[in-house]
Tab-separated table of C-alpha atoms and ligand atoms in Angstrom:
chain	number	residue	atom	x	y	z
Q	24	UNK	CA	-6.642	-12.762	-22.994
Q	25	UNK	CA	-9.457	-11.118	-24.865
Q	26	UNK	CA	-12.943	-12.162	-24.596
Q	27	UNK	CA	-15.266	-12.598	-27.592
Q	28	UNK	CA	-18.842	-11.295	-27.940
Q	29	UNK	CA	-19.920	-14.791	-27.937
Q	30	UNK	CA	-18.002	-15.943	-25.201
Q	31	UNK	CA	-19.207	-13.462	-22.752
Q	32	UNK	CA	-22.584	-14.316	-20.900
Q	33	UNK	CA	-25.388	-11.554	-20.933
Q	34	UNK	CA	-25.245	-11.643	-17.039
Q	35	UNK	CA	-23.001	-12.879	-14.660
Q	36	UNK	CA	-24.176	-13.831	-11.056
Q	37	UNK	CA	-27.746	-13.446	-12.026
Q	38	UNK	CA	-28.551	-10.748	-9.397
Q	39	UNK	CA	-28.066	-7.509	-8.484
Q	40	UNK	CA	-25.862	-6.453	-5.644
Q	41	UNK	CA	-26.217	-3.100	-3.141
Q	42	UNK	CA	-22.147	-2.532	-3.516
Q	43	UNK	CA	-19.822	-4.240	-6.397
Q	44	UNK	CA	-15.923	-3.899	-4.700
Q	45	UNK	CA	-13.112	-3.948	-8.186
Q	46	UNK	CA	-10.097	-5.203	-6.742
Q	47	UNK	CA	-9.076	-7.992	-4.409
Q	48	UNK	CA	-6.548	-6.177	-2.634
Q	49	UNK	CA	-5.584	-4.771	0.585
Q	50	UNK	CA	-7.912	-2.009	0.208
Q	51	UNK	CA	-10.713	-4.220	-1.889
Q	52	UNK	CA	-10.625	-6.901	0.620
Q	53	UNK	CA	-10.930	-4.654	3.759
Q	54	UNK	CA	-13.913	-2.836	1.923
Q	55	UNK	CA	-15.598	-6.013	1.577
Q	56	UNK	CA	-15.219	-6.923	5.001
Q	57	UNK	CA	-16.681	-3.657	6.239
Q	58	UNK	CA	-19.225	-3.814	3.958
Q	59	UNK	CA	-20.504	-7.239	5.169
Q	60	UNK	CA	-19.824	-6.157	8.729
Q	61	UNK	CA	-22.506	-3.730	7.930
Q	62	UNK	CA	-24.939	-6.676	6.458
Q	63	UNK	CA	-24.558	-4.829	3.197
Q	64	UNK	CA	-24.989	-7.140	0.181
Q	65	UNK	CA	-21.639	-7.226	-1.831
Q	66	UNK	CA	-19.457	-9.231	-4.414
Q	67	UNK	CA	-15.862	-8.875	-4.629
Q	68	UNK	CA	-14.595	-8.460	-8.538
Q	69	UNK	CA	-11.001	-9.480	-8.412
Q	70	UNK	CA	-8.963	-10.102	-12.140
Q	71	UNK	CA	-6.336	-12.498	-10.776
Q	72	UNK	CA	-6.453	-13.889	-7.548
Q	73	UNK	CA	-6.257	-12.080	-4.203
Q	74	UNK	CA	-2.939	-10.496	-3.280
Q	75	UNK	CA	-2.256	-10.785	-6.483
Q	76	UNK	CA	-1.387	-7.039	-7.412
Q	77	UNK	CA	0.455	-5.032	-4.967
Q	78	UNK	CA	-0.456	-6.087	-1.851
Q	79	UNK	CA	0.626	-9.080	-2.771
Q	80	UNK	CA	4.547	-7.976	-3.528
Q	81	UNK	CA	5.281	-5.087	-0.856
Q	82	UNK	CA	7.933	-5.476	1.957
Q	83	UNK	CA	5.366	-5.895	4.380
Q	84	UNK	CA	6.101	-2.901	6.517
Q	85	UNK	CA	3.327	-2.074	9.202
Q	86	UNK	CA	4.811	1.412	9.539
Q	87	UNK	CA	3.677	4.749	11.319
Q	88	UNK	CA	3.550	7.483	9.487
Q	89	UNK	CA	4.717	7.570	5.489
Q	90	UNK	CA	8.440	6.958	4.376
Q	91	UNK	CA	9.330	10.201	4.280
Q	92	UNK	CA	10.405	11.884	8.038
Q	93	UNK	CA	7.707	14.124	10.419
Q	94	UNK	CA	9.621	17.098	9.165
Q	95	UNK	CA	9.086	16.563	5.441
Q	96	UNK	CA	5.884	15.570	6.041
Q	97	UNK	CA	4.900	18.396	8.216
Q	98	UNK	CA	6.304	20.800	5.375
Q	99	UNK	CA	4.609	18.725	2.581
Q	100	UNK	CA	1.160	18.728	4.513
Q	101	UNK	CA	1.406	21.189	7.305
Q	102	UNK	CA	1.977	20.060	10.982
Q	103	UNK	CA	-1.178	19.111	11.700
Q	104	UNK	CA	-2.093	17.022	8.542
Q	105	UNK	CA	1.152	15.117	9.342
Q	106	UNK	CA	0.327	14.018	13.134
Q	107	UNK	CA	-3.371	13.127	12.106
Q	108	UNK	CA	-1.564	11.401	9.273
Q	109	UNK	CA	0.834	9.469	12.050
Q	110	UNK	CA	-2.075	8.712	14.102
Q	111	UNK	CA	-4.000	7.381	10.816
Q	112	UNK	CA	-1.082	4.686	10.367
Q	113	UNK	CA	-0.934	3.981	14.042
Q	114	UNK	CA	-4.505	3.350	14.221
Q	115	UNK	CA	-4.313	1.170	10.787
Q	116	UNK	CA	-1.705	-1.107	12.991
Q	117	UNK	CA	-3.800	-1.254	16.123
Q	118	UNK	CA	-6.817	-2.167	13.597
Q	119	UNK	CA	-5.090	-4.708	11.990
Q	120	UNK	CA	-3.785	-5.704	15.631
Q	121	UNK	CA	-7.711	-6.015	16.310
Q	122	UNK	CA	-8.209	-8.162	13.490
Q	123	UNK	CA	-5.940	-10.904	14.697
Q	124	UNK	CA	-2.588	-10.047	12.454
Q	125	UNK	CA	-0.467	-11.318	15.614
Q	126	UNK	CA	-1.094	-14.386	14.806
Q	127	UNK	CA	-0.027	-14.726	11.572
Q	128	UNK	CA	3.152	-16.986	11.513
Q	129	UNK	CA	5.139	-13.511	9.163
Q	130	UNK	CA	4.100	-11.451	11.585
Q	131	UNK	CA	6.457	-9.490	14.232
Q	132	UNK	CA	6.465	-6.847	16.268
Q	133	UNK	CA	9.444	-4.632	14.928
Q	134	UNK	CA	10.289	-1.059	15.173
Q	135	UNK	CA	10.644	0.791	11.653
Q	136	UNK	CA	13.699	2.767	11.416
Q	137	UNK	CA	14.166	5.700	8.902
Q	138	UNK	CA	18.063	6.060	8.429
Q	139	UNK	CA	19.765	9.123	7.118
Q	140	UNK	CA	23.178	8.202	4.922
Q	141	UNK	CA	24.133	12.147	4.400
Q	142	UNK	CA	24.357	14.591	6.538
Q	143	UNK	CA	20.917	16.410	5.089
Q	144	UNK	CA	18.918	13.829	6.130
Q	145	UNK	CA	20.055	13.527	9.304
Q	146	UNK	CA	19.444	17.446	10.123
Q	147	UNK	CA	15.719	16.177	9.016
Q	148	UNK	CA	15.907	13.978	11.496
Q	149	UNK	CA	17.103	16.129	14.264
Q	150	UNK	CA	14.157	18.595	12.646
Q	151	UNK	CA	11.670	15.678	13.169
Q	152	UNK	CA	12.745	14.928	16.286
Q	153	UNK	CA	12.015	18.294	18.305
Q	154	UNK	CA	8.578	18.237	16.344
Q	155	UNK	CA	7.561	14.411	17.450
Q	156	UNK	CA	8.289	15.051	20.854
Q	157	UNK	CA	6.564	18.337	20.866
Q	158	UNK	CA	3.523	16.393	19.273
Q	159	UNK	CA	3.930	13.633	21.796
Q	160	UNK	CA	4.993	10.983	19.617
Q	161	UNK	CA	7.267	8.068	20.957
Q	162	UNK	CA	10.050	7.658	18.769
Q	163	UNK	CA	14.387	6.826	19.423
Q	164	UNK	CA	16.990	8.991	17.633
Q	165	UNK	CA	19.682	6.641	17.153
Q	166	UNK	CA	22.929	7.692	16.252
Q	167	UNK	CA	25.449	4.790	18.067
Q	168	UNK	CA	25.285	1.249	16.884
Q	169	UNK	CA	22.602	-0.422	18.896
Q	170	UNK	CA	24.124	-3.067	21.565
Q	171	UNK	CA	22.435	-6.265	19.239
Q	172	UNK	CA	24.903	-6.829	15.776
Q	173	UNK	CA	22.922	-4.897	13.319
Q	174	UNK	CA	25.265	-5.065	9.690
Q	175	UNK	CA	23.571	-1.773	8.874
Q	176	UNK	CA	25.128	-0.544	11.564
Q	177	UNK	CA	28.495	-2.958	10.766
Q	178	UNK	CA	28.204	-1.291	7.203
Q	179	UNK	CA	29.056	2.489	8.652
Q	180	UNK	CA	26.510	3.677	5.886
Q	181	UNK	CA	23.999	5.015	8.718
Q	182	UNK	CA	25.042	8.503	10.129
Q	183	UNK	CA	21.242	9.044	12.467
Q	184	UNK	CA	18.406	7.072	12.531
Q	185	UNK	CA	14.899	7.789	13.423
Q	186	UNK	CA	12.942	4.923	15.183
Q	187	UNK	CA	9.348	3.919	15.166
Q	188	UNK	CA	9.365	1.635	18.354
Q	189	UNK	CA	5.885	0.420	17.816
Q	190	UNK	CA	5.553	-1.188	14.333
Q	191	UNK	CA	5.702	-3.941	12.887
Q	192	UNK	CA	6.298	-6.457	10.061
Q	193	UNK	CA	3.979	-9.337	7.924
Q	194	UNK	CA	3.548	-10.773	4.942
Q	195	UNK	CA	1.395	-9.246	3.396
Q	196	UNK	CA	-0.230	-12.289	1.629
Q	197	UNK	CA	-1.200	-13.800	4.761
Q	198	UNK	CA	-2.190	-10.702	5.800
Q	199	UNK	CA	-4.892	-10.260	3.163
Q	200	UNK	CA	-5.970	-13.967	3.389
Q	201	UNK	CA	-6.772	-12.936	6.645
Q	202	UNK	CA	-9.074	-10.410	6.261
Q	203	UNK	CA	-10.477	-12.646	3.008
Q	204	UNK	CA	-10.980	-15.706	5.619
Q	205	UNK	CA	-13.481	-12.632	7.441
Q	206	UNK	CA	-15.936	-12.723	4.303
Q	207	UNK	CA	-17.525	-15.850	4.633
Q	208	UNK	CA	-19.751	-17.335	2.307
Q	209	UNK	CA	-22.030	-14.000	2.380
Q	210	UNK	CA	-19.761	-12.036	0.436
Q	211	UNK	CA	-19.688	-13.131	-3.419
Q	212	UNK	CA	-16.232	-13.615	-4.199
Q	213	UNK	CA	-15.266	-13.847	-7.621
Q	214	UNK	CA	-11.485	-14.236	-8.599
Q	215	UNK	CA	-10.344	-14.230	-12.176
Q	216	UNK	CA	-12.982	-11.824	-13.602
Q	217	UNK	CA	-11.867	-8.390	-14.699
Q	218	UNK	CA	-14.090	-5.420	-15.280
Q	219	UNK	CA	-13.683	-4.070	-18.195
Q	220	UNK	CA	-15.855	-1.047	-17.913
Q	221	UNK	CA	-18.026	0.736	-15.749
Q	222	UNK	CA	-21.334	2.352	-16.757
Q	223	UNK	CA	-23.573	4.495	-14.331
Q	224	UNK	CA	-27.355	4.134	-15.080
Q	225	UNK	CA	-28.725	6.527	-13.459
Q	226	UNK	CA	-31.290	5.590	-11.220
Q	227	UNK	CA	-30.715	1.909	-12.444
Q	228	UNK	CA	-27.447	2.079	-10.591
Q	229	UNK	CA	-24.267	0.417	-12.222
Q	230	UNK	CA	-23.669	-1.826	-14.816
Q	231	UNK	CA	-19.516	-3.547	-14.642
Q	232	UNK	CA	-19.128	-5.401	-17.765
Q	233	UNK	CA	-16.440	-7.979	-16.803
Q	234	UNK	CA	-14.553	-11.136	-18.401
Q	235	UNK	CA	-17.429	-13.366	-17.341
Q	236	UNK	CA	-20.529	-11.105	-18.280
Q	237	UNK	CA	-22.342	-8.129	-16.699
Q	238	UNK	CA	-22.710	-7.576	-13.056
Q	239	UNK	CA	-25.372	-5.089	-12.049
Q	240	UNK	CA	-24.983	-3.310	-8.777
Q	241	UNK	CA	-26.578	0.257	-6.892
Q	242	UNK	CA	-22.906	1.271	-6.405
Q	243	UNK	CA	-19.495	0.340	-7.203
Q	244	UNK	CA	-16.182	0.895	-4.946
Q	245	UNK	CA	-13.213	0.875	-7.426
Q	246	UNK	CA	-10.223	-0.316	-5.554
Q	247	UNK	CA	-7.612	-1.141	-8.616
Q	248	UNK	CA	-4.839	1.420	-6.848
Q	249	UNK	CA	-2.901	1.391	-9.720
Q	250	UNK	CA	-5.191	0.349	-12.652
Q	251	UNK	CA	-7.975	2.646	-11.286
Q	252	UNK	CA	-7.651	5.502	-14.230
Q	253	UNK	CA	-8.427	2.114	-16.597
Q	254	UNK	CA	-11.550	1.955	-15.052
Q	255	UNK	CA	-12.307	6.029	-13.867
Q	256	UNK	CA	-10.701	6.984	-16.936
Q	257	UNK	CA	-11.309	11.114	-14.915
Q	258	UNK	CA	-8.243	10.177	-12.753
Q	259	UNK	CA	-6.167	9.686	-15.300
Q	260	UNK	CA	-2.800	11.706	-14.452
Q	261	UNK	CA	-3.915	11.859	-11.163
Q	262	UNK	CA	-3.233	8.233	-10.180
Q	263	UNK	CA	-0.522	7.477	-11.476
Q	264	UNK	CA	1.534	3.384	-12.111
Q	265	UNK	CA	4.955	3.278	-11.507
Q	266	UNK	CA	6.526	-0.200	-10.602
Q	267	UNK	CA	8.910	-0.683	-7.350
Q	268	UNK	CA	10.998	-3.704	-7.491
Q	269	UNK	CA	12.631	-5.943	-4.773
Q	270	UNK	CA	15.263	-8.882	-4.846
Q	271	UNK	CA	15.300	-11.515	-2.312
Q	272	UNK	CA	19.212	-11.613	-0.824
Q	273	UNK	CA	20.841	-14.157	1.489
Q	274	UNK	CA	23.720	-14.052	3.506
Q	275	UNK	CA	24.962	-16.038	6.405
Q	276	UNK	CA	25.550	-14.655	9.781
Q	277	UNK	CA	24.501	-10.951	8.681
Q	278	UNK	CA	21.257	-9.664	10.970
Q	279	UNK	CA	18.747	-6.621	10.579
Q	280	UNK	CA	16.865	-5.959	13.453
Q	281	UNK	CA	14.703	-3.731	12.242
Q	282	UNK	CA	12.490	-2.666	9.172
Q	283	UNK	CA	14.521	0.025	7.890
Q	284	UNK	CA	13.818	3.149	5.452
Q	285	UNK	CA	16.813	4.843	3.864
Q	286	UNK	CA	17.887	7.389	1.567
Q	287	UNK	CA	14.509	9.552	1.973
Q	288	UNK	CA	12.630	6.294	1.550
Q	289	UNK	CA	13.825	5.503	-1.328
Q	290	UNK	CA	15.286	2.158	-0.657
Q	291	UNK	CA	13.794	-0.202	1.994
Q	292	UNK	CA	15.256	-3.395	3.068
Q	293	UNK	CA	14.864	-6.292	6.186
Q	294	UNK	CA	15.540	-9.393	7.109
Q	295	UNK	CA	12.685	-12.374	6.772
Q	296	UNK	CA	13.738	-15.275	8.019
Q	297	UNK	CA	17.893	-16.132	9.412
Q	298	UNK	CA	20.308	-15.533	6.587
Q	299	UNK	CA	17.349	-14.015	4.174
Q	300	UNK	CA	16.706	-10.342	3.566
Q	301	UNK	CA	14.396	-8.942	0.673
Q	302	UNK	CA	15.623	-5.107	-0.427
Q	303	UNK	CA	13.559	-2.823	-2.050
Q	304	UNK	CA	13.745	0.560	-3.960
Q	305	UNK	CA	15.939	2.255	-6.702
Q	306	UNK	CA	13.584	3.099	-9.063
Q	307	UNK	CA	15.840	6.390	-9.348
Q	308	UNK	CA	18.083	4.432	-11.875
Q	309	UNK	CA	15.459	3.780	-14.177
Q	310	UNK	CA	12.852	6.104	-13.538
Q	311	UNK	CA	11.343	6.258	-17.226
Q	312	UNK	CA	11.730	2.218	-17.288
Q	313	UNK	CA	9.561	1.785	-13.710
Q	314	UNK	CA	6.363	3.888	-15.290
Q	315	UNK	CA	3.513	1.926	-16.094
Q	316	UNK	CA	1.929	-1.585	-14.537
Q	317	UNK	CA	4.580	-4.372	-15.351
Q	318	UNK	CA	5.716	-6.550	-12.313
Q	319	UNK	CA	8.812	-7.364	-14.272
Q	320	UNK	CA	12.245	-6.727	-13.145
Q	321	UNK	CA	14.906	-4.855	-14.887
Q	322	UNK	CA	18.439	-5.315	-14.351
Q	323	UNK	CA	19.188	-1.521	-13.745
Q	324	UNK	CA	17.405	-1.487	-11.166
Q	325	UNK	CA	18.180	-5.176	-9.554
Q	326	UNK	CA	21.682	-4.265	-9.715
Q	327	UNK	CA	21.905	-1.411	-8.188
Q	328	UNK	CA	19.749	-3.062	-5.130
Q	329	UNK	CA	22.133	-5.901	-4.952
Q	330	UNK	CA	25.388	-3.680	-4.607
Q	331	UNK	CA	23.098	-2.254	-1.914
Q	332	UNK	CA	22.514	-4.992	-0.098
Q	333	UNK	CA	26.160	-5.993	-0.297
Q	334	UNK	CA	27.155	-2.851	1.023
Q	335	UNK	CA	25.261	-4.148	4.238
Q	336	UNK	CA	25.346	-6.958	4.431
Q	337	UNK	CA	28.747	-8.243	3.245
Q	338	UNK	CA	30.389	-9.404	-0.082
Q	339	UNK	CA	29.030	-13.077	1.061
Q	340	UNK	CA	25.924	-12.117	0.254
Q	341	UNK	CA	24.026	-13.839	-2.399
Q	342	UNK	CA	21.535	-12.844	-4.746
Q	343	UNK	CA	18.058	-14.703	-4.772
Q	344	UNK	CA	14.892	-13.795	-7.336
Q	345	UNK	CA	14.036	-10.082	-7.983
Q	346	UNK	CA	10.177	-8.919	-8.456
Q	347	UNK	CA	8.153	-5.848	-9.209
Q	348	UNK	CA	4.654	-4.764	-8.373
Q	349	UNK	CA	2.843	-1.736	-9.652
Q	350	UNK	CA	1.958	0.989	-7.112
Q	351	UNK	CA	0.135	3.673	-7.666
Q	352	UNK	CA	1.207	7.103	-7.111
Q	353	UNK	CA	-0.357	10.534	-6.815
Q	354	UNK	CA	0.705	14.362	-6.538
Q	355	UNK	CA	0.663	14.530	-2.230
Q	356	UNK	CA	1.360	10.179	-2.569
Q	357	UNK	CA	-1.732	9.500	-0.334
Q	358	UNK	CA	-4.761	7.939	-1.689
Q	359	UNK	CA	-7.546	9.661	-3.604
Q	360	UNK	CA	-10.834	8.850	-1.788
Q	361	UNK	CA	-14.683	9.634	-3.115
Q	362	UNK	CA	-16.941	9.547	-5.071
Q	363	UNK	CA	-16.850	10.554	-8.591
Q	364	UNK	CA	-20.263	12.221	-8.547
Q	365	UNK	CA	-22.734	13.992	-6.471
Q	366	UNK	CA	-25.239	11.008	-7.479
Q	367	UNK	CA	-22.407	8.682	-5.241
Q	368	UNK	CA	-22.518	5.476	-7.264
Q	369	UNK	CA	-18.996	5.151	-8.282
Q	370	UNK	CA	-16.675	5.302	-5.516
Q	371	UNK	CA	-12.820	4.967	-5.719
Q	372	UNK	CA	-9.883	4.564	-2.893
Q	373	UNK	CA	-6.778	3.935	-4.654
Q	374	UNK	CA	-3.437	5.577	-5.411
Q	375	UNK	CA	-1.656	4.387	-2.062
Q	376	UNK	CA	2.030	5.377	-3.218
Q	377	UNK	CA	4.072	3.230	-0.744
Q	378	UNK	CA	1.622	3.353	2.032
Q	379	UNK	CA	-1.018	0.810	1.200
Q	380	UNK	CA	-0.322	-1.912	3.923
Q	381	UNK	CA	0.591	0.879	6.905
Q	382	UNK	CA	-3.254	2.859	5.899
Q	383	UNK	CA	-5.299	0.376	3.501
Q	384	UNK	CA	-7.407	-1.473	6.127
Q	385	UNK	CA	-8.927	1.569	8.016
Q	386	UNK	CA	-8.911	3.968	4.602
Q	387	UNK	CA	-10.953	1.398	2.739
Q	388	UNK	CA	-13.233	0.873	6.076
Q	389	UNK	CA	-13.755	4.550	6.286
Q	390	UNK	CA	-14.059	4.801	2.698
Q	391	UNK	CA	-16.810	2.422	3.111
Q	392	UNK	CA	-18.468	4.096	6.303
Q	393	UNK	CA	-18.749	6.992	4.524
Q	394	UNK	CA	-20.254	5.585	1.192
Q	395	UNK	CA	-22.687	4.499	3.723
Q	396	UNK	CA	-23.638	7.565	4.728
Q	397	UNK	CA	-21.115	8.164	7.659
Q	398	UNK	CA	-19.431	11.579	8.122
Q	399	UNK	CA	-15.984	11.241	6.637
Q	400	UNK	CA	-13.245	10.200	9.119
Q	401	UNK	CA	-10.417	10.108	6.771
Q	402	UNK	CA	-7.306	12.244	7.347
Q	403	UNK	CA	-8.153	16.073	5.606
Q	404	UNK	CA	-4.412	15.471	3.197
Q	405	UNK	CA	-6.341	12.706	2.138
Q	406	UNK	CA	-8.115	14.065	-1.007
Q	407	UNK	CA	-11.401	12.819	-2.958
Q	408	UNK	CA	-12.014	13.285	-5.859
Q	409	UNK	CA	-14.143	16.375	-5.422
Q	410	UNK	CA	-11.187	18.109	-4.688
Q	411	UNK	CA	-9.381	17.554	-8.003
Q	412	UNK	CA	-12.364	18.721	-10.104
O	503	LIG	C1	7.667	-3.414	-4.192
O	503	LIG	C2	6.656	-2.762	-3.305
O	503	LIG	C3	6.940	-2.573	-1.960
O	503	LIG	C4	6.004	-1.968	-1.120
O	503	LIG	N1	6.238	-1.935	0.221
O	503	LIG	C5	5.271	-1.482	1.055
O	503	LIG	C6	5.412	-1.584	2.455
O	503	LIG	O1	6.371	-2.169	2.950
O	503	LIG	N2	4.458	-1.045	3.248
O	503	LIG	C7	3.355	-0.436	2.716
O	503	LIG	O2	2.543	0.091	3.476
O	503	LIG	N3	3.159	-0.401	1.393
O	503	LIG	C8	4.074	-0.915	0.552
O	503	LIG	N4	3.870	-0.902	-0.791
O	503	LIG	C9	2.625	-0.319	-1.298
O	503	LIG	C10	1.459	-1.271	-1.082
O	503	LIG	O3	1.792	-2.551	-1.538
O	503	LIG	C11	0.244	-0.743	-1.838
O	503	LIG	O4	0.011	0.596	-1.483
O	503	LIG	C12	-1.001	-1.552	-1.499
O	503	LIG	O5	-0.773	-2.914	-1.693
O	503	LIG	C13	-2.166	-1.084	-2.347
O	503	LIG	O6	-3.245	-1.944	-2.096
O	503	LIG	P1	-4.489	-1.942	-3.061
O	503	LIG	O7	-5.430	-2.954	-2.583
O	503	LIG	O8	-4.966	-0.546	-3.211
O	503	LIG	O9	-3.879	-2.324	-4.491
O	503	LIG	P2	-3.464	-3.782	-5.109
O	503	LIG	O10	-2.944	-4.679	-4.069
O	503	LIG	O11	-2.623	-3.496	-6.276
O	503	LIG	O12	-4.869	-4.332	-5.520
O	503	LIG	C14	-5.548	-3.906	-6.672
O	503	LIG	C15	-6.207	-5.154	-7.228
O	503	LIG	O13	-7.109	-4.773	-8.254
O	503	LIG	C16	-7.087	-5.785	-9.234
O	503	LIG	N5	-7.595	-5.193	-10.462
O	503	LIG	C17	-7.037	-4.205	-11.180
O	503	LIG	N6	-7.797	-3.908	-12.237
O	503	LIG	C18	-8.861	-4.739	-12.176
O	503	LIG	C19	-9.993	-4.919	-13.007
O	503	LIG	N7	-10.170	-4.178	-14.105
O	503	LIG	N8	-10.909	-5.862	-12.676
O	503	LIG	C20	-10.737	-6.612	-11.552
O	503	LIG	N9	-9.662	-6.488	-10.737
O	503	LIG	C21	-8.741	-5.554	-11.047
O	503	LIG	C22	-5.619	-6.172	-9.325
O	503	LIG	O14	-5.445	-7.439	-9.908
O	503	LIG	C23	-5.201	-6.108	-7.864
O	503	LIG	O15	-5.304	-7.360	-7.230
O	503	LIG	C24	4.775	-1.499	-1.655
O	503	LIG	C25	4.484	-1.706	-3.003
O	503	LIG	C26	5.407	-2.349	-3.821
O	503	LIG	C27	5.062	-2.597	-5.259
């Protein structure tokens, strides 16, 4: 819905704030809560509600590392980038783990397993393997059925698989309401209010024009992920929204044990609850369809997820409600973190590819820290926008 000139109030909130935070996110959220950690005076500009956007329709993986293996990522990043990248996620968990995400009822401790169909893959994984332990990683190469049922394993699809033993799973709704709960009342929250635009004014700081009238701030943090070039129109091509979709499955007597990754990542699938799996992945049939920021469905793509999940987990399996979410993707598919300007009053941390719940908290902290005034902690693959200039 559009907003009239009339409609819109000259100023919304009536004050201004030290940081405005765009998005009401993973990433938003946890900026927020570092912010006011840091007694910083902020208000949270969210256009839905919170989780509504991606971090509301992920699979929930808590996973080390990204979803490709150590030895693609070491050759995409170079060794080094990759094991501070590993330690980046495991510190995001242990974080989160901090934050009291154990005792969220979809929460569970559960190893994230990257499986290789084809024989190429699994020489990655055999690749990965000599580099982990070399790194001093813990991780399993699996390459028997495990003694526990597993239908993956049933399904004779997995040839080797690499194991994670540390992760974990949650939903990620009640993950975010979490960290929201953490704002208290000092934080001005404000759901169902986009920003339309962003001006910087100079020594007058920023002005966000939004649904419900201008809010006035000394700096913004932009965390839209995928709706971030809308707003920092500079990024444009560089963050980039393609959709991923998922279908909820059920099927009787099947089991996953773990959160698994296969196919290079490209499909992603566990079990939530007895009988209930959600899959995810396939935007390889329809890649020109799963561009832009629609959390539809599409049956190319639902289809081909299905037959996957039937390949698994039996032909009993039934098929439950698909959805989509837009993610954001850029060139090395980890975040773009900065600011904008040497003047440092718009900030952005967005473009979290598939990673967003397994590196969102402690990105957007540090992202935070260092709008602050910090020295930057973030990974050095992790880019900012100074680097893309
Ligand atoms: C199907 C799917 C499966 C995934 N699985 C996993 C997984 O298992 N593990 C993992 O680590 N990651 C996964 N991801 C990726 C992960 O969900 C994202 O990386 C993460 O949620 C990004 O968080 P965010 O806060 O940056 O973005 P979002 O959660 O998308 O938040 C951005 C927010 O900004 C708001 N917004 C946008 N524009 C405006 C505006 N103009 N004004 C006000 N508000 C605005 C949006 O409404 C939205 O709420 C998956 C993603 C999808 C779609």
């Amino acid at each position: 819905m559009t907003v009239s000139y009339w409609q819109r109030a000259e100023e919304f909130l009536g004050r201004r704030f030290e940081v405005a935070v765009v998005g009401g996110g993973i990433a938003g959220v946890s900026a927020a809560l570092e912010l006011s950690r840091r007694g910083v005076d902020v208000c949270l500009l969210e256009r839905h509600g919170l989780a509504s956007g991606a971090s509301g329709r992920n699979a929930g993986f808590l996973m080390r590392g990204v979803a490709e293996s150590y030895a693609a990522a070491a050759e995409r990043y170079g060794r080094e980038a990759a094991a501070e990248l590993w330690r980046w996620t495991e510190a995001n968990l242990a974080a989160l783990r901090g934050e009291g995400i154990g005792t969220l009822p979809g929460y569970a401790e559960r190893g994230s397993t990257l499986v290789a169909f084809d024989d190429g893959e699994a020489g990655d994984f055999e690749r990965s393997a000599v580099m982990l332990r070399a790194d001093g990683f813990e991780f399993e190469l699996i390459d028997a059925p495990p003694r526990d049922p597993d239908s993956l394993w049933s399904s004779s699809l997995a040839r080797l698989a690499l194991r994670n033993p540390h992760d974990a799973v949650c939903s990620p709704v009640e993950m975010v309401e979490m960290l929201a709960s953490g704002l208290g009342t000092s934080v001005c929250v404000q759901t169902h209010t986009e920003v339309t635009a962003i001006e910087d004014r100079g020594t007058d700081g920023v002005a966000l024009e939004t649904s419900r009238g201008w809010v006035r701030a000394d700096r913004v943090m932009v965390c839209a992920n995928a709706w971030t070039s809308a707003l920092v129109p500079r990024l444009r091509g560089m963050i980039e929204p393609k959709r991923g979709q998922m279908i909820q499955v059920a099927a009787a007597g099947a089991a996953l044990h773990d959160a698994y990754y296969a196919n290079r990542g490209n499909e992603y699938f566990r079990q939530v609850a007895p009988g209930k799996f959600i899959f995810g992945g396939w935007r390889r049939a329809e890649p020109a369809g799963e561009a832009g920021l629609t959390d539809g469905v599409r049956a190319e793509v639902q289809d081909r997820l299905f037959e996957l999940a039937r390949r698994i987990l039996g032909d009993g399996a039934s098929r439950g409600g698909g959805w989509g979410g837009a993610m954001a993707f850029t060139a090395n598919h980890l975040p773009i973190v900065g600011p904008m300007n040497a003047h440092g009053r718009v900030w952005v941390c967005g473009g979290f590819t598939g990673h967003g719940m397994s590196m969102g908290f402690i990105t957007a902290r540090a992202a935070v820290r260092e709008m602050l005034g910090d020295p930057r902690e973030l990974p050095g693959a992790v880019m900012s926008p100074a680097d893309l200039a």
